mmCIF file of N, CA, C and O in Angstrom:
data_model
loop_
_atom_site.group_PDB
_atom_site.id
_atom_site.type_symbol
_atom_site.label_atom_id
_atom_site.label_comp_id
_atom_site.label_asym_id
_atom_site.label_seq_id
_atom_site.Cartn_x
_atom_site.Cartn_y
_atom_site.Cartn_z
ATOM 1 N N UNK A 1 0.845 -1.168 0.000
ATOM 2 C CA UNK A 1 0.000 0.000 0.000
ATOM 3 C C UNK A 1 0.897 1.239 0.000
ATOM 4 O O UNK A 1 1.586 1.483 0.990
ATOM 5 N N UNK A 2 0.910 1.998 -1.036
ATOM 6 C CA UNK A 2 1.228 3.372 -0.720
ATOM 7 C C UNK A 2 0.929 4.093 0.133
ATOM 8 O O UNK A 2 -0.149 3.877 0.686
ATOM 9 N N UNK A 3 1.683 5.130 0.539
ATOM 10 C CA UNK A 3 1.360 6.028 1.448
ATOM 11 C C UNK A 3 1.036 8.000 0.636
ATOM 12 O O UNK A 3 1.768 8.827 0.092
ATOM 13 N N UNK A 4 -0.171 7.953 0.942
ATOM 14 C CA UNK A 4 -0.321 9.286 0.339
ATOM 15 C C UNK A 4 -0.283 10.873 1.156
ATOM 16 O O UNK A 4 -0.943 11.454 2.017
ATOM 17 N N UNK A 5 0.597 11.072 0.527
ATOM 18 C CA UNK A 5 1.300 12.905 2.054
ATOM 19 C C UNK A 5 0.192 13.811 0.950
ATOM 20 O O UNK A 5 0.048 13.898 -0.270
ATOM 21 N N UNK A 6 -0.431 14.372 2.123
ATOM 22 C CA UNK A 6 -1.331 15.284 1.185
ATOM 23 C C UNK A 6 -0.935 16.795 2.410
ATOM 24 O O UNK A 6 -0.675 16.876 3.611
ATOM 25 N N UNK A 7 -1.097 17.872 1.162
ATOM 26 C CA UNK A 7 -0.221 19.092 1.721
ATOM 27 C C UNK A 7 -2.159 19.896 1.599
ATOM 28 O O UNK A 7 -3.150 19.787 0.876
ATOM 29 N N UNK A 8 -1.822 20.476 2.537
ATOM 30 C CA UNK A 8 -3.044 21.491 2.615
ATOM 31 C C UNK A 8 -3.077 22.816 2.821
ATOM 32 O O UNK A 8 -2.320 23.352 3.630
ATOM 33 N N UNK A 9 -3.914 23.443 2.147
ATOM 34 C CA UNK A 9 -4.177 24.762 2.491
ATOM 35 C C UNK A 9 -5.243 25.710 2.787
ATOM 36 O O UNK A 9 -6.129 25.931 1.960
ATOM 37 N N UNK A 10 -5.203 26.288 3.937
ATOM 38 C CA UNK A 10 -5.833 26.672 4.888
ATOM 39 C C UNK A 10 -6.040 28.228 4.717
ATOM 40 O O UNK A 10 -5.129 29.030 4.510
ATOM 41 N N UNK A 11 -7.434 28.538 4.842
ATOM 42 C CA UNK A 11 -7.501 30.073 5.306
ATOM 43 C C UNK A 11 -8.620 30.032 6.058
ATOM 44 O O UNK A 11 -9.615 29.309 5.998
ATOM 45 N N UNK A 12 -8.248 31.094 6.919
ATOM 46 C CA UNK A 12 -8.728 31.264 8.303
ATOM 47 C C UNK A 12 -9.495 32.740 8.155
ATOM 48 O O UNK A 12 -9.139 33.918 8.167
ATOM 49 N N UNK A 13 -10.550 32.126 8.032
ATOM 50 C CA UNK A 13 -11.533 34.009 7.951
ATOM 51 C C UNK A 13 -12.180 34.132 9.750
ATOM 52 O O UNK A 13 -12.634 33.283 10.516
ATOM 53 N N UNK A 14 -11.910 35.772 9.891
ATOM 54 C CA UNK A 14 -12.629 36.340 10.937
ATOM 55 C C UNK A 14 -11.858 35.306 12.340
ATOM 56 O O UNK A 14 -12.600 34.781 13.171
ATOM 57 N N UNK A 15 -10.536 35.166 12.405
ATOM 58 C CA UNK A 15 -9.529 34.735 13.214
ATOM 59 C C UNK A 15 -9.159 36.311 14.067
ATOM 60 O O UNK A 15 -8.555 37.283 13.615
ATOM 61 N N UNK A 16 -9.765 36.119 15.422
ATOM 62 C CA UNK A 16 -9.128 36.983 16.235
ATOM 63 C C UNK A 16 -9.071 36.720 17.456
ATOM 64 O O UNK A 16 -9.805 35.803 17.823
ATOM 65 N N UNK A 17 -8.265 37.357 18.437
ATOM 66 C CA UNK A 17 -7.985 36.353 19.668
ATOM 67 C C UNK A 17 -8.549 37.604 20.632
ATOM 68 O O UNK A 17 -8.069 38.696 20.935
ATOM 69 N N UNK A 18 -9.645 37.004 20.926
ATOM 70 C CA UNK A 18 -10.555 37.536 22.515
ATOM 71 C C UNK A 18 -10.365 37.497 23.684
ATOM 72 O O UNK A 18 -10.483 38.252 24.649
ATOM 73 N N UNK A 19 -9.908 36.064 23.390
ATOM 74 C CA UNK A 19 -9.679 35.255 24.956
ATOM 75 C C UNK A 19 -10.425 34.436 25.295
ATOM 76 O O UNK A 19 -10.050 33.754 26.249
ATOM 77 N N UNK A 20 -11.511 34.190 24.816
ATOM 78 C CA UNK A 20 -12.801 33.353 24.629
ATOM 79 C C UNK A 20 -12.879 31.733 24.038
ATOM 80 O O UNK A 20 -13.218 31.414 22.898
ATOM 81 N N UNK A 21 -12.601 31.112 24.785
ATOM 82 C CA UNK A 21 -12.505 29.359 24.243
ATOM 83 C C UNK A 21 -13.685 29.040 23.324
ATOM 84 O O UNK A 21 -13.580 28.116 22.519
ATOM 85 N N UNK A 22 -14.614 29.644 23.397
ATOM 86 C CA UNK A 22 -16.165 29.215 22.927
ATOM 87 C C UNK A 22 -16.715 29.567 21.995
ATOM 88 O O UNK A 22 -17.833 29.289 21.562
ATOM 89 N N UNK A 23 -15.209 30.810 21.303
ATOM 90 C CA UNK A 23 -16.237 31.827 20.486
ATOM 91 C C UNK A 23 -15.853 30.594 19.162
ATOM 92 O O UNK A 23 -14.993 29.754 19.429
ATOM 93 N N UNK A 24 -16.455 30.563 17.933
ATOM 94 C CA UNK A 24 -16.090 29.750 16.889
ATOM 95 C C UNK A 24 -15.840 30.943 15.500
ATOM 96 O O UNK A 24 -16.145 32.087 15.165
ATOM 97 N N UNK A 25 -15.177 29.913 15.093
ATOM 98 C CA UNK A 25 -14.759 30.797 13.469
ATOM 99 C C UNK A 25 -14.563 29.406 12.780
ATOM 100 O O UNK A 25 -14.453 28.259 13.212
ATOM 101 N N UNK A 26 -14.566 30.117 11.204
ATOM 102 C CA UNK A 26 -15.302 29.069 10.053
ATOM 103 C C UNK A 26 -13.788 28.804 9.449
ATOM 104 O O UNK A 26 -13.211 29.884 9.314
ATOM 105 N N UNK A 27 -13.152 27.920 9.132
ATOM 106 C CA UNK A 27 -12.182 27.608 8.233
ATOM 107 C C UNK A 27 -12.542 27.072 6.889
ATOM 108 O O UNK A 27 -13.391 26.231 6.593
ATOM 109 N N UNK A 28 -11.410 27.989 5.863
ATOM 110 C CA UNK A 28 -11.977 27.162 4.498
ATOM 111 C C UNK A 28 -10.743 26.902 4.208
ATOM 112 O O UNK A 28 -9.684 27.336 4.661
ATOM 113 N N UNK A 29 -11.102 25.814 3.049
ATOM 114 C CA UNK A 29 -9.380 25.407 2.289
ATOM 115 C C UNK A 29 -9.515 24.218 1.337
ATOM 116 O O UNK A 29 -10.517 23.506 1.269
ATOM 117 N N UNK A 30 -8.374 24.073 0.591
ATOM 118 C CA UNK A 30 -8.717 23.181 0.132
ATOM 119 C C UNK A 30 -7.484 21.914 0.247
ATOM 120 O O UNK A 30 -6.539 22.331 0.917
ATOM 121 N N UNK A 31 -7.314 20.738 -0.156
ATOM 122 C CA UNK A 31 -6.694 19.580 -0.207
ATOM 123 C C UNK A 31 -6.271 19.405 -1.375
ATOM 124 O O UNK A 31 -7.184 19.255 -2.187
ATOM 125 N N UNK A 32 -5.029 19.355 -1.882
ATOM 126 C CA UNK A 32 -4.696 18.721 -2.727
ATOM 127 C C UNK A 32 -3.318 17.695 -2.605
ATOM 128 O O UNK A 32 -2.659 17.650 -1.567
ATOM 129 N N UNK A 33 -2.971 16.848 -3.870
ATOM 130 C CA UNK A 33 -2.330 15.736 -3.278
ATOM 131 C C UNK A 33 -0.891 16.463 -3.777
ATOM 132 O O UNK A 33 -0.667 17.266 -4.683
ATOM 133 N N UNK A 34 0.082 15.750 -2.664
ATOM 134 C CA UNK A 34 1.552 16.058 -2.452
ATOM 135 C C UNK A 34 1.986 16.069 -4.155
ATOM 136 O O UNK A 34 2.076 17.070 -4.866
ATOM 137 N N UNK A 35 2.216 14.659 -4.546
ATOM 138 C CA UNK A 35 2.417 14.294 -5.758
ATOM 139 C C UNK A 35 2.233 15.162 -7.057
ATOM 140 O O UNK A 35 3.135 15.389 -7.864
ATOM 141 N N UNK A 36 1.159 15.540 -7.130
ATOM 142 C CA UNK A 36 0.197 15.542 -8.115
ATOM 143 C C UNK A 36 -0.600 16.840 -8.345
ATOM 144 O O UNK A 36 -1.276 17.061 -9.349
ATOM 145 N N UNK A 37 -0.389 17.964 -6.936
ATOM 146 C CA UNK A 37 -1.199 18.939 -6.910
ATOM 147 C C UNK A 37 -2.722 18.840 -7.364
ATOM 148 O O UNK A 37 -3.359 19.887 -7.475
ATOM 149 N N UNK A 38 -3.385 17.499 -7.656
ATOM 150 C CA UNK A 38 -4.534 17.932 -8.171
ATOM 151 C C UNK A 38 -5.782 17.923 -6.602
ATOM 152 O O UNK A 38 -5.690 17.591 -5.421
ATOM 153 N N UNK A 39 -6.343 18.220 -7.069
ATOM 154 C CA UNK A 39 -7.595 18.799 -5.705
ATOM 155 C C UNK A 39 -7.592 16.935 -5.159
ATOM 156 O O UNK A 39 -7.011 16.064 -5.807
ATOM 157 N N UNK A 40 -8.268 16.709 -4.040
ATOM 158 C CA UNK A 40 -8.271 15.447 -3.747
ATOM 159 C C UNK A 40 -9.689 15.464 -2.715
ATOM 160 O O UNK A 40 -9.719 16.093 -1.657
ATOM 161 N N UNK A 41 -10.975 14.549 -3.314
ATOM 162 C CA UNK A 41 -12.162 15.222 -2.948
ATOM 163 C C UNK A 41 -12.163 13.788 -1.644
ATOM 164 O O UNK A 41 -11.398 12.898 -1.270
ATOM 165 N N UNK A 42 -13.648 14.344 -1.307
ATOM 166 C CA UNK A 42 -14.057 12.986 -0.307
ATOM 167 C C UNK A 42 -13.044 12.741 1.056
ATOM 168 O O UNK A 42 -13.264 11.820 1.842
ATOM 169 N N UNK A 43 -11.890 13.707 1.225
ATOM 170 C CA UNK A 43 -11.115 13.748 2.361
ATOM 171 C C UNK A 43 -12.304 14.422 3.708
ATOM 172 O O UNK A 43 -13.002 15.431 3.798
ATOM 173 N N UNK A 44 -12.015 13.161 4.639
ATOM 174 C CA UNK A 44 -13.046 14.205 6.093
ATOM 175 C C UNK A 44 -12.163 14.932 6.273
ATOM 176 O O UNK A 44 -11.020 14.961 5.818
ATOM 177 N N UNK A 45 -12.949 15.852 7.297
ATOM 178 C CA UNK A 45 -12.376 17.322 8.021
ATOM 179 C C UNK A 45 -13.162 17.000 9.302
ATOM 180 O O UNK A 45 -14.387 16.906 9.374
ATOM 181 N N UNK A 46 -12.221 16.834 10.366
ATOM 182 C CA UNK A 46 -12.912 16.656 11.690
ATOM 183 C C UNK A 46 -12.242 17.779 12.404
ATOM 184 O O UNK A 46 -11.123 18.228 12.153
ATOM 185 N N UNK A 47 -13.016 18.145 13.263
ATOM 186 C CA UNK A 47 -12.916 18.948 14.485
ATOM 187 C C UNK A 47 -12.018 18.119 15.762
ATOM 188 O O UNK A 47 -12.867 17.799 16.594
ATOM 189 N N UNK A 48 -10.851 17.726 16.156
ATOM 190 C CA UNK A 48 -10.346 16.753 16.982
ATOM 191 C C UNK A 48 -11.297 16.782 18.719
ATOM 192 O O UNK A 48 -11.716 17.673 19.458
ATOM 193 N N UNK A 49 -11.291 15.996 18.729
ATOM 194 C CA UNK A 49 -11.779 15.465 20.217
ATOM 195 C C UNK A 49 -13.394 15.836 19.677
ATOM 196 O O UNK A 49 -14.076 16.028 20.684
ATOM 197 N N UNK A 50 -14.226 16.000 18.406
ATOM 198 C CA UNK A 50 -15.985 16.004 18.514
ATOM 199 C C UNK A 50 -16.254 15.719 18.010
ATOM 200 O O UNK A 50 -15.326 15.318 17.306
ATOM 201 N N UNK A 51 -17.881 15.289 17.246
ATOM 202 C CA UNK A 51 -18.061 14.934 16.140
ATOM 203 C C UNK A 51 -18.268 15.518 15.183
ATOM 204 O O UNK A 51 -18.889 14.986 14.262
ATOM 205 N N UNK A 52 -17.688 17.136 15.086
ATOM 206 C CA UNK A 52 -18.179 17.907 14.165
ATOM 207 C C UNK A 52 -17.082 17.792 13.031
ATOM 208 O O UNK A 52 -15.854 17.713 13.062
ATOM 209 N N UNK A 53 -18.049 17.815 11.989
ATOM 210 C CA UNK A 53 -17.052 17.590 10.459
ATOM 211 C C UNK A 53 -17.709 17.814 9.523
ATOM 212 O O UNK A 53 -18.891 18.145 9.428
ATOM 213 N N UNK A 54 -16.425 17.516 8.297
ATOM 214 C CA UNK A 54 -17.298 18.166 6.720
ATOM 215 C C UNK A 54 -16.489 17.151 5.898
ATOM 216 O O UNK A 54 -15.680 16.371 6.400
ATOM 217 N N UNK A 55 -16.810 17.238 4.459
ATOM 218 C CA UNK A 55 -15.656 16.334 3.327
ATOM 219 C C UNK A 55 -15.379 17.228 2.472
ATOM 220 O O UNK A 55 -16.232 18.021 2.073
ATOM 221 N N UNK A 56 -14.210 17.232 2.085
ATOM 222 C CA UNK A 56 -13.941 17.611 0.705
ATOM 223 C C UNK A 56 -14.571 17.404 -0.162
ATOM 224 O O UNK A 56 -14.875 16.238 -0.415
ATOM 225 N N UNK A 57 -15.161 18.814 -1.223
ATOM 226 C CA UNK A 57 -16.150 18.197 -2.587
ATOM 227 C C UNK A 57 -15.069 17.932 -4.094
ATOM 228 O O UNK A 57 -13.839 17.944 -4.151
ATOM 229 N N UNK A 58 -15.843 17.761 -4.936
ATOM 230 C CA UNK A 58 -15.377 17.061 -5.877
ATOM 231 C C UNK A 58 -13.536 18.057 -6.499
ATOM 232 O O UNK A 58 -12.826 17.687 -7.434
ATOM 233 N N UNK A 59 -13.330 19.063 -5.745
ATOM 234 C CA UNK A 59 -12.280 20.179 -6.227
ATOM 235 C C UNK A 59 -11.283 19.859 -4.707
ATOM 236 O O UNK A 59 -10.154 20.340 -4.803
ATOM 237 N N UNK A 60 -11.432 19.473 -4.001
ATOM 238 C CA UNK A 60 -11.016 19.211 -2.345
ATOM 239 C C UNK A 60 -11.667 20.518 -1.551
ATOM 240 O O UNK A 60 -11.604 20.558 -0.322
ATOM 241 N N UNK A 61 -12.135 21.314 -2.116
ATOM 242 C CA UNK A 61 -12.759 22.169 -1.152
ATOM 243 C C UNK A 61 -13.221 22.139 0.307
ATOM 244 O O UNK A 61 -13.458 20.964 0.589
ATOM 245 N N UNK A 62 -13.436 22.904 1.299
ATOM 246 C CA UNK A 62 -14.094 22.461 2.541
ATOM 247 C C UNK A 62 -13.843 23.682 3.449
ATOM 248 O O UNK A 62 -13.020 24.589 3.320
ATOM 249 N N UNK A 63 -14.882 23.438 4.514
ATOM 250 C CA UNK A 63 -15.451 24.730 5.085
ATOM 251 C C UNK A 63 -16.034 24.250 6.222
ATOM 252 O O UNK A 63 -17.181 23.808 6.279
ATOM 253 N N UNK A 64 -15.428 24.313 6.932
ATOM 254 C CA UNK A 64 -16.095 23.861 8.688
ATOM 255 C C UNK A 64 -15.909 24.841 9.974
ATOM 256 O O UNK A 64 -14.899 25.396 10.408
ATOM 257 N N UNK A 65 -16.901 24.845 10.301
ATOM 258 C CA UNK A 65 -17.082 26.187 12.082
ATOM 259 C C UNK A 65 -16.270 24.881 12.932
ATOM 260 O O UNK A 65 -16.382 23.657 12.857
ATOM 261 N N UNK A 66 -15.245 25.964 13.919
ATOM 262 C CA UNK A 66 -14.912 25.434 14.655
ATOM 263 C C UNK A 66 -14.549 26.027 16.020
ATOM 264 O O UNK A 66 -14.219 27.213 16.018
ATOM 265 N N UNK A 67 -14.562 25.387 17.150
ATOM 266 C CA UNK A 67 -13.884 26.057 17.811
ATOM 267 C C UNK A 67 -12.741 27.200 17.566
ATOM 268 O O UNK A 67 -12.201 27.227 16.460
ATOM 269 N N UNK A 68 -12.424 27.985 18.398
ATOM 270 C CA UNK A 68 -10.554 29.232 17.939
ATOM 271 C C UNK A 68 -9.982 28.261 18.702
ATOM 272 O O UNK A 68 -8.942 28.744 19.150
ATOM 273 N N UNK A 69 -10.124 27.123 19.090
ATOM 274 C CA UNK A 69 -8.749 26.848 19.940
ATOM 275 C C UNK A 69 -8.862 25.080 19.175
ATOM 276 O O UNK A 69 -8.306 24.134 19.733
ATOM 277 N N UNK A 70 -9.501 24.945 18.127
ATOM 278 C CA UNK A 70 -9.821 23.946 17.628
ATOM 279 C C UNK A 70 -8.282 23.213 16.945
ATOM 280 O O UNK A 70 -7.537 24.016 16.383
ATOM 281 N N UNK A 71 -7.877 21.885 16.994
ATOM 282 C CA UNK A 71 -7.348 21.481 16.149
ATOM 283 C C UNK A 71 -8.255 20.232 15.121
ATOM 284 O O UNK A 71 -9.033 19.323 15.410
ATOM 285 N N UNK A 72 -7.577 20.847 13.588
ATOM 286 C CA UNK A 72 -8.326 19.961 12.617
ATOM 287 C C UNK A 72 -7.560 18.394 12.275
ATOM 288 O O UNK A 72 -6.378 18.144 12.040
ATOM 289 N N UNK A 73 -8.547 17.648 12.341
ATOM 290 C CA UNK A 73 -7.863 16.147 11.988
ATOM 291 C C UNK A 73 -8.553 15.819 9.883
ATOM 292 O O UNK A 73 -9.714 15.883 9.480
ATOM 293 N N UNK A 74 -7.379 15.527 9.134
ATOM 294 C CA UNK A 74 -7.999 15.076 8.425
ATOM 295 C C UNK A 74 -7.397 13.576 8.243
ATOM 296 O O UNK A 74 -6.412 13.075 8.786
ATOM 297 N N UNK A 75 -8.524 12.891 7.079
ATOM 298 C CA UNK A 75 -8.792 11.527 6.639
ATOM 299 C C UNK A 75 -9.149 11.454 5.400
ATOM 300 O O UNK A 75 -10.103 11.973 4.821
ATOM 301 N N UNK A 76 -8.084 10.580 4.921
ATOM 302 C CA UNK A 76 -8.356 10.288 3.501
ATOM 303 C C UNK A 76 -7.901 8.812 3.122
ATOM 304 O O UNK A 76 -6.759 8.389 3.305
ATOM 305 N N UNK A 77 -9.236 7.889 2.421
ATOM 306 C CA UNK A 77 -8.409 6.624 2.134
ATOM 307 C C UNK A 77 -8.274 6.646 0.578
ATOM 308 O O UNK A 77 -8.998 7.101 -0.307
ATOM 309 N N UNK A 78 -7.244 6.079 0.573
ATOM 310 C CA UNK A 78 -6.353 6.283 -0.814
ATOM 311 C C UNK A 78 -5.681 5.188 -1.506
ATOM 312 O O UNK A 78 -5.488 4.340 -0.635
ATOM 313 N N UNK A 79 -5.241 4.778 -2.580
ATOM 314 C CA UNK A 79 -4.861 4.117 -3.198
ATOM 315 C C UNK A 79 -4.168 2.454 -2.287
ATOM 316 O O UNK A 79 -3.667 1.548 -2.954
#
């Protein structure tokens, strides 16, 4: 089985630091593969430690509210 390194990119709209654990902001970005640069769809986007999540659409796109103190887990099965 190969192993697939997928590089991502992230933008962070309406990121500001309050001080507030609770307040949420929306991340968008998209996935594409190390190799290949092409978009890489159907990858989850989880919120770590909840069940909140989204997938990459058919371009790797994606857009999920999260906690500001959130770290993102992604998942992708692949070749």
């Amino acid at each position: 089985m190969k192993k697939l390194i997928v590089v991502m990119m992230i933008l962070i709209n309406g990121f500001h630091n309050s001080g507030e654990n609770n307040e949420k902001l929306i991340i968008t970005g998209q996935v594409i593969g190390a190799t290949n640069n092409q978009p890489l769809p159907d990858v989850i986007v989880l919120e770590k430690g909840t069940t909140n999540g989204t997938s990459t659409d058919a371009k790797g796109n994606y857009r999920i509210e999260v906690k500001n103190t959130a770290t993102l887990v992604f998942r992708f099965l692949g070749y």
